[in-house]
Amino acid sequence: MSTSRRAVLGAAFGGAVAAATGLPATAQPANAAHAASWQLKWSPSARSDGLGAFETVEDDRAHSHPAGHPHIFATGDDWRFNIHTVDRDISTDRQRQEVTGLRTGTDSYLKWTEGQTWRITYSMYIPSTLKATTAFTHIMQMKQPGTGTSPIVVQSLRRDAEGRQTIELRLATDDILVGRTGLDPLHDKWPDVDFQIKVGNGSAGSVRWILKSGSTTVIDTSRTGVDTFLADRVRPKWGIYRSLGDTSGSLQDTYLLLTDLRGYRLA
């Protein structure tokens, strides 16, 4: 990532900590030495860590398209996720090329548990061939690990009621829209994502979602008092996970790029 893009993400730190702790961005606690702060816990490199950055890799789980292997791989400083119209997941009404989790060693990975607050920042490249659809197209999920578990939070490319392409963040458990903005201005660019989550059951959770394009904040939205925990732990996923039920004719061979993934815990 360029120095200017890193500066843009870094500028959000003060407000991001404030949102997670409930303090105004300009406020300072009486004892500043004990102020909450983001602690860097995960900073993989595509060039040196490759797919070893992730807890698991879900590359064509159904072996539907061997000629397309690998669908997920590191290229330079980026992680690339390819998807083709012929790809099928184990459930044949959908497609999935995703990675999960934050690996920190051969046998270790970070666990997001109830009561913790986590933050993920990264840049993504969404080509114009990766379109919003009338059915689901998720490019990030927060889930409880395990087969058949439901998503908790999804970042999705979705056509709205008027057919416009949007990118949105939604709390899937209770179908709460956190925020939505137009996708077209973000196509063929490198927008920056800043996602924060307090893992909490019932009404104890919260999320914040920031998208920046260059120096422009495209959206900065949050929800508090929401359910962000099912059981065990929360695990992030990235890639392309989409339904074949799209009715807009938007499905085509495409890809997604991610770079500069960072994971922080509020301590």
Coordinates of C-alpha atoms in Angstrom, one line a residue:
M1 CA 0.0 0.0 0.0
S2 CA 1.2 3.5 -0.7
T3 CA 2.3 5.8 2.1
S4 CA -0.7 8.1 1.5
R5 CA -3.2 5.2 1.7
R6 CA -1.6 4.1 5.0
A7 CA -1.8 7.6 6.3
V8 CA -5.5 7.7 5.5
L9 CA -6.1 4.5 7.4
G10 CA -4.0 5.6 10.3
A11 CA -5.9 8.9 10.6
A12 CA -9.0 6.9 11.5
F13 CA -7.4 5.3 14.6
G14 CA -8.5 8.0 17.1
G15 CA -12.1 8.0 16.1
A16 CA -12.1 4.2 15.8
V17 CA -10.9 3.7 19.3
A18 CA -13.5 6.2 20.5
A19 CA -16.3 4.4 18.8
A20 CA -15.3 1.1 20.3
T21 CA -14.9 2.5 23.8
G22 CA -17.8 4.9 23.8
L23 CA -15.6 8.0 24.2
P24 CA -15.8 11.1 22.0
A25 CA -12.9 11.2 19.6
T26 CA -11.5 14.3 21.3
A27 CA -12.0 13.1 24.9
Q28 CA -9.2 11.9 27.1
P29 CA -9.8 9.7 30.2
A30 CA -8.6 11.0 33.5
N31 CA -5.8 8.4 33.6
A32 CA -4.5 8.4 30.0
A33 CA -2.1 5.6 30.8
H34 CA -5.0 3.2 31.0
A35 CA -6.8 4.4 27.8
A36 CA -7.9 1.6 25.5
S37 CA -5.7 1.2 22.4
W38 CA -5.5 -1.0 19.3
Q39 CA -2.9 -3.7 19.6
L40 CA -1.6 -5.1 16.3
K41 CA -2.0 -8.9 16.4
W42 CA -1.8 -9.9 12.7
S43 CA 0.1 -8.4 9.8
P44 CA 0.7 -11.1 7.1
S45 CA 2.4 -10.5 3.8
A46 CA 1.1 -12.1 0.7
R47 CA 4.7 -12.1 -0.7
S48 CA 6.2 -14.0 2.2
D49 CA 3.3 -15.8 3.9
G50 CA 1.1 -16.6 0.9
L51 CA -2.0 -18.6 1.9
G52 CA -0.3 -19.5 5.2
A53 CA -1.7 -16.2 6.4
F54 CA -5.1 -17.9 6.9
E55 CA -6.5 -20.5 9.2
T56 CA -8.2 -22.4 6.3
V57 CA -8.4 -22.1 2.5
E58 CA -11.7 -23.1 0.8
D59 CA -10.6 -23.4 -2.9
D60 CA -13.2 -25.3 -4.9
R61 CA -14.4 -27.5 -2.1
A62 CA -16.5 -29.6 -4.5
H63 CA -13.7 -30.0 -7.0
S64 CA -16.0 -28.7 -9.7
H65 CA -13.4 -26.9 -11.8
P66 CA -10.0 -28.5 -11.6
A67 CA -8.8 -26.6 -14.7
G68 CA -9.2 -23.4 -12.7
H69 CA -6.9 -24.4 -9.9
P70 CA -5.7 -22.6 -8.0
H71 CA -8.6 -20.2 -7.6
I72 CA -7.0 -18.6 -4.6
F73 CA -3.3 -17.6 -4.5
A74 CA -0.8 -14.9 -3.6
T75 CA 0.5 -12.8 -6.4
G76 CA 3.1 -10.2 -5.5
D77 CA 1.8 -8.2 -2.5
D78 CA -1.8 -9.3 -3.1
W79 CA -4.1 -12.2 -2.5
R80 CA -6.2 -13.1 -5.5
F81 CA -9.6 -14.9 -5.6
N82 CA -10.7 -16.1 -9.0
I83 CA -14.2 -17.3 -9.7
H84 CA -15.7 -18.6 -12.9
T85 CA -19.3 -19.2 -13.9
V86 CA -18.7 -22.9 -14.0
D87 CA -17.5 -23.1 -10.4
R88 CA -19.9 -24.8 -8.0
D89 CA -19.7 -25.2 -4.2
I90 CA -20.8 -28.3 -2.3
S91 CA -24.3 -26.7 -2.4
T92 CA -24.7 -26.5 -6.1
D93 CA -26.9 -23.4 -6.2
R94 CA -23.9 -21.2 -5.2
Q95 CA -20.2 -20.6 -5.6
R96 CA -17.5 -20.1 -3.0
Q97 CA -13.8 -19.3 -3.1
E98 CA -12.8 -18.1 0.4
V99 CA -10.2 -18.0 3.1
T100 CA -10.9 -18.0 6.8
G101 CA -9.2 -16.8 10.0
L102 CA -6.1 -15.1 11.1
R103 CA -3.1 -17.5 11.3
T104 CA -0.1 -16.5 13.4
G105 CA 2.0 -19.6 13.2
T106 CA 2.0 -23.2 11.9
D107 CA -0.3 -24.4 14.7
S108 CA -1.7 -21.1 16.0
Y109 CA -4.4 -18.6 14.9
L110 CA -6.3 -15.8 16.6
K111 CA -9.6 -16.5 18.3
W112 CA -12.2 -13.8 18.6
T113 CA -14.3 -14.6 21.7
E114 CA -17.2 -13.0 23.5
G115 CA -16.4 -9.7 25.1
Q116 CA -13.5 -8.9 22.9
T117 CA -13.3 -6.0 20.4
W118 CA -11.4 -6.6 17.1
R119 CA -10.5 -4.4 14.1
I120 CA -9.5 -5.4 10.5
T121 CA -8.1 -3.1 8.0
Y122 CA -7.2 -3.8 4.4
S123 CA -7.4 -2.6 0.8
M124 CA -9.4 -4.4 -1.9
Y125 CA -9.6 -4.2 -5.7
I126 CA -13.1 -4.8 -7.1
P127 CA -12.9 -5.1 -10.9
S128 CA -15.9 -4.0 -12.9
T129 CA -16.5 -7.6 -13.8
L130 CA -17.3 -8.3 -10.1
K131 CA -20.9 -7.0 -10.1
A132 CA -23.6 -6.6 -7.5
T133 CA -26.3 -9.2 -7.9
T134 CA -30.0 -9.6 -7.0
A135 CA -29.2 -12.6 -4.8
F136 CA -26.2 -12.7 -2.4
T137 CA -22.7 -11.9 -3.3
H138 CA -20.6 -11.7 -0.1
I139 CA -16.9 -10.6 -0.2
M140 CA -16.4 -10.7 3.6
Q141 CA -18.2 -12.6 6.3
M142 CA -18.0 -13.0 10.1
K143 CA -19.1 -16.5 11.1
Q144 CA -19.0 -19.0 13.9
P145 CA -16.7 -21.8 12.7
G146 CA -18.3 -25.1 11.8
T147 CA -20.2 -26.7 9.0
G148 CA -23.6 -25.2 8.3
T149 CA -23.2 -22.2 10.7
S150 CA -25.0 -19.0 9.9
P151 CA -23.2 -15.8 9.0
I152 CA -23.2 -13.0 11.7
V153 CA -22.0 -10.1 9.6
V154 CA -21.7 -9.9 5.8
Q155 CA -20.1 -7.3 3.5
S156 CA -22.0 -7.8 0.2
L157 CA -22.4 -6.5 -3.4
R158 CA -26.2 -6.2 -3.8
R159 CA -28.5 -4.6 -6.3
D160 CA -31.0 -2.4 -4.6
A161 CA -34.8 -2.2 -5.4
E162 CA -34.1 0.1 -8.4
G163 CA -31.4 -2.2 -9.8
R164 CA -28.4 0.0 -8.8
Q165 CA -25.2 -1.6 -7.8
T166 CA -24.3 -1.2 -4.1
I167 CA -21.9 -2.4 -1.5
E168 CA -23.4 -2.9 2.0
L169 CA -22.7 -4.2 5.5
R170 CA -25.5 -6.2 7.1
L171 CA -26.0 -8.0 10.4
A172 CA -27.2 -11.2 9.0
T173 CA -28.5 -12.8 12.2
D174 CA -31.2 -10.1 12.6
D175 CA -31.2 -8.8 9.0
I176 CA -30.1 -5.3 10.1
L177 CA -28.6 -3.1 7.4
V178 CA -25.7 -1.2 8.9
G179 CA -24.9 0.9 5.8
R180 CA -24.9 0.9 2.0
T181 CA -23.2 3.0 -0.7
G182 CA -22.9 2.9 -4.4
L183 CA -20.5 0.3 -5.9
D184 CA -19.9 1.9 -9.3
P185 CA -17.5 4.6 -8.0
L186 CA -15.4 1.9 -6.3
H187 CA -15.0 -0.4 -9.3
D188 CA -11.5 -0.7 -10.7
K189 CA -10.0 1.2 -7.7
W190 CA -8.4 0.2 -4.3
P191 CA -10.8 1.3 -1.6
D192 CA -9.7 0.9 2.0
V193 CA -11.8 -1.1 4.5
D194 CA -11.8 -0.5 8.2
F195 CA -14.1 -3.0 10.0
Q196 CA -14.6 -3.2 13.8
I197 CA -16.6 -5.6 15.9
K198 CA -17.3 -6.0 19.6
V199 CA -18.2 -9.6 20.0
G200 CA -21.3 -9.6 22.2
N201 CA -24.4 -11.8 22.7
G202 CA -27.9 -10.4 22.5
S203 CA -27.5 -6.6 22.6
A204 CA -23.9 -6.6 23.9
G205 CA -22.3 -6.3 20.4
S206 CA -21.4 -3.5 18.1
V207 CA -19.9 -3.0 14.6
R208 CA -18.4 -0.1 12.7
W209 CA -17.7 0.0 9.0
I210 CA -15.6 2.6 7.2
L211 CA -14.9 2.7 3.5
K212 CA -12.4 5.2 2.1
S213 CA -11.4 5.9 -1.5
G214 CA -8.2 7.8 -1.6
S215 CA -8.6 10.6 0.9
T216 CA -12.4 10.5 0.7
T217 CA -14.5 8.8 3.3
V218 CA -17.2 7.0 1.3
I219 CA -19.1 5.7 4.3
D220 CA -18.6 5.6 8.1
T221 CA -21.4 3.9 9.9
S222 CA -22.0 1.9 13.0
R223 CA -24.5 0.0 15.0
T224 CA -24.5 -0.7 18.8
G225 CA -26.7 -2.8 20.9
V226 CA -26.7 -5.7 18.4
D227 CA -26.0 -9.4 18.5
T228 CA -22.6 -10.4 17.1
F229 CA -22.1 -13.7 18.7
L230 CA -23.6 -17.2 18.2
A231 CA -21.4 -19.6 20.0
D232 CA -17.7 -20.6 20.4
R233 CA -16.0 -17.7 18.6
V234 CA -16.2 -15.4 15.6
R235 CA -14.0 -16.0 12.6
P236 CA -13.6 -13.7 9.6
K237 CA -13.8 -14.9 6.0
W238 CA -12.8 -13.2 2.7
G239 CA -13.2 -14.0 -0.9
I240 CA -16.2 -14.4 -3.3
Y241 CA -19.3 -16.3 -2.1
R242 CA -22.3 -15.8 -4.4
S243 CA -25.6 -17.3 -5.3
L244 CA -26.4 -18.5 -8.8
G245 CA -29.9 -17.2 -8.3
D246 CA -29.1 -13.7 -9.7
T247 CA -31.7 -12.4 -12.1
S248 CA -29.8 -9.4 -13.5
G249 CA -27.4 -11.2 -15.7
S250 CA -24.4 -10.0 -13.6
L251 CA -22.6 -13.3 -13.1
Q252 CA -19.4 -13.6 -15.1
D253 CA -15.8 -14.8 -14.7
T254 CA -14.1 -12.4 -12.3
Y255 CA -11.8 -12.0 -9.4
L256 CA -11.1 -10.0 -6.1
L257 CA -7.8 -8.7 -4.8
L258 CA -6.9 -8.0 -1.2
T259 CA -3.7 -6.5 0.2
D260 CA -2.3 -5.0 3.5
L261 CA -4.5 -7.1 5.8
R262 CA -4.1 -6.1 9.4
G263 CA -5.8 -7.4 12.6
Y264 CA -6.0 -5.4 15.9
R265 CA -7.4 -6.2 19.3
L266 CA -8.7 -3.4 21.6
A267 CA -6.8 -3.7 24.9

